[in-house]
Short mmCIF file of the C-alpha atoms (twelve columns), coordinates in Angstrom:
data_MODEL
# 
_entry.id   MODEL 
# 
loop_
_atom_site.group_PDB 
_atom_site.id 
_atom_site.type_symbol 
_atom_site.label_atom_id 
_atom_site.label_alt_id 
_atom_site.label_comp_id 
_atom_site.label_asym_id 
_atom_site.label_seq_id 
_atom_site.Cartn_x 
_atom_site.Cartn_y 
_atom_site.Cartn_z 
_atom_site.pdbx_PDB_model_num 
ATOM 1  C CA . UNK A 1  -20.112 -5.305 -2.149  1 
ATOM 2  C CA . UNK A 2  -16.340 -5.423 -2.461  1 
ATOM 3  C CA . UNK A 3  -14.608 -5.526 -5.827  1 
ATOM 4  C CA . UNK A 4  -11.002 -6.392 -6.635  1 
ATOM 5  C CA . UNK A 5  -9.590  -4.484 -9.591  1 
ATOM 6  C CA . UNK A 6  -6.252  -3.615 -11.140 1 
ATOM 7  C CA . UNK A 7  -4.661  -0.686 -9.341  1 
ATOM 8  C CA . UNK A 8  -4.166  2.662  -11.064 1 
ATOM 9  C CA . UNK A 9  -2.110  5.728  -10.277 1 
ATOM 10 C CA . UNK A 10 -5.331  7.411  -9.119  1 
ATOM 11 C CA . UNK A 11 -5.610  4.707  -6.410  1 
ATOM 12 C CA . UNK A 12 -2.119  5.363  -5.079  1 
ATOM 13 C CA . UNK A 13 -2.792  7.534  -2.035  1 
ATOM 14 C CA . UNK A 14 -5.717  5.502  -0.715  1 
ATOM 15 C CA . UNK A 15 -4.102  2.108  -1.400  1 
ATOM 16 C CA . UNK A 16 -0.804  3.135  0.200   1 
ATOM 17 C CA . UNK A 17 -2.653  4.351  3.302   1 
ATOM 18 C CA . UNK A 18 -4.281  0.902  3.601   1 
ATOM 19 C CA . UNK A 19 -0.944  -0.872 3.219   1 
ATOM 20 C CA . UNK A 20 0.815   1.402  5.713   1 
ATOM 21 C CA . UNK A 21 -1.915  0.753  8.276   1 
ATOM 22 C CA . UNK A 22 -1.826  -2.997 7.636   1 
ATOM 23 C CA . UNK A 23 1.940   -3.123 8.201   1 
ATOM 24 C CA . UNK A 24 1.971   -0.644 11.093  1 
ATOM 25 C CA . UNK A 25 2.913   -3.318 13.639  1 
ATOM 26 C CA . UNK A 26 4.529   -5.914 11.376  1 
ATOM 27 C CA . UNK A 27 7.778   -7.024 13.058  1 
ATOM 28 C CA . UNK A 28 9.691   -7.754 9.843   1 
ATOM 29 C CA . UNK A 29 8.778   -4.473 8.154   1 
ATOM 30 C CA . UNK A 30 9.447   -2.704 11.445  1 
ATOM 31 C CA . UNK A 31 12.919  -4.238 11.601  1 
ATOM 32 C CA . UNK A 32 13.715  -3.377 7.987   1 
ATOM 33 C CA . UNK A 33 12.405  0.186  8.190   1 
ATOM 34 C CA . UNK A 34 13.395  0.880  11.816  1 
ATOM 35 C CA . UNK A 35 10.219  0.949  13.906  1 
ATOM 36 C CA . UNK A 36 9.824   3.825  16.322  1 
ATOM 37 C CA . UNK A 37 9.542   7.538  15.735  1 
ATOM 38 C CA . UNK A 38 8.817   8.303  12.077  1 
ATOM 39 C CA . UNK A 39 8.058   4.678  11.186  1 
ATOM 40 C CA . UNK A 40 4.569   5.453  9.806   1 
ATOM 41 C CA . UNK A 41 6.087   7.987  7.396   1 
ATOM 42 C CA . UNK A 42 8.837   5.555  6.335   1 
ATOM 43 C CA . UNK A 43 6.450   2.653  5.723   1 
ATOM 44 C CA . UNK A 44 4.101   4.974  3.803   1 
ATOM 45 C CA . UNK A 45 6.986   6.221  1.663   1 
ATOM 46 C CA . UNK A 46 8.181   2.636  1.087   1 
ATOM 47 C CA . UNK A 47 4.787   1.427  -0.151  1 
ATOM 48 C CA . UNK A 48 4.342   4.570  -2.246  1 
ATOM 49 C CA . UNK A 49 7.656   3.950  -4.020  1 
ATOM 50 C CA . UNK A 50 6.878   0.267  -4.477  1 
ATOM 51 C CA . UNK A 51 3.399   0.853  -5.884  1 
ATOM 52 C CA . UNK A 52 4.560   3.664  -8.193  1 
ATOM 53 C CA . UNK A 53 7.335   1.463  -9.577  1 
ATOM 54 C CA . UNK A 54 5.033   -1.518 -10.097 1 
ATOM 55 C CA . UNK A 55 2.432   0.605  -11.887 1 
ATOM 56 C CA . UNK A 56 5.068   2.279  -14.068 1 
ATOM 57 C CA . UNK A 57 6.477   -1.132 -15.039 1 
ATOM 58 C CA . UNK A 58 2.984   -2.564 -15.655 1 
ATOM 59 C CA . UNK A 59 3.441   -5.093 -12.841 1 
ATOM 60 C CA . UNK A 60 0.488   -6.432 -10.820 1 
ATOM 61 C CA . UNK A 61 -1.149  -4.193 -8.243  1 
ATOM 62 C CA . UNK A 62 -4.614  -5.116 -6.997  1 
ATOM 63 C CA . UNK A 63 -6.945  -2.954 -4.952  1 
ATOM 64 C CA . UNK A 64 -10.063 -4.040 -3.086  1 
ATOM 65 C CA . UNK A 65 -12.899 -1.731 -2.287  1 
ATOM 66 C CA . UNK A 66 -16.421 -0.618 -2.815  1 
ATOM 67 C CA . UNK A 67 -18.635 2.405  -2.365  1 
ATOM 68 C CA . UNK A 68 -16.666 3.472  0.723   1 
ATOM 69 C CA . UNK A 69 -13.358 3.560  -1.129  1 
ATOM 70 C CA . UNK A 70 -10.319 1.315  -1.121  1 
ATOM 71 C CA . UNK A 71 -10.008 -0.990 1.867   1 
ATOM 72 C CA . UNK A 72 -7.054  -3.131 0.822   1 
ATOM 73 C CA . UNK A 73 -4.300  -3.670 -1.717  1 
ATOM 74 C CA . UNK A 74 -1.908  -6.385 -2.818  1 
ATOM 75 C CA . UNK A 75 1.268   -6.382 -4.863  1 
ATOM 76 C CA . UNK A 76 2.990   -9.559 -5.836  1 
# 
């Protein structure tokens, strides 16, 4: 069973990995962050900064997951 809950700092690494994978081939994010060599690291860093800022400012971050861990995240 999957649950959607408010994200926490302890969810950061796993949630960011999900987001980076989800946007791995996104053309707009690829354009903005320069797809190609090192893109995975840049997109991971981008989502890490974004999620950290949103959590610090008490802005919405949602994570979806279950017994197997986090399988998705949303910020908006």
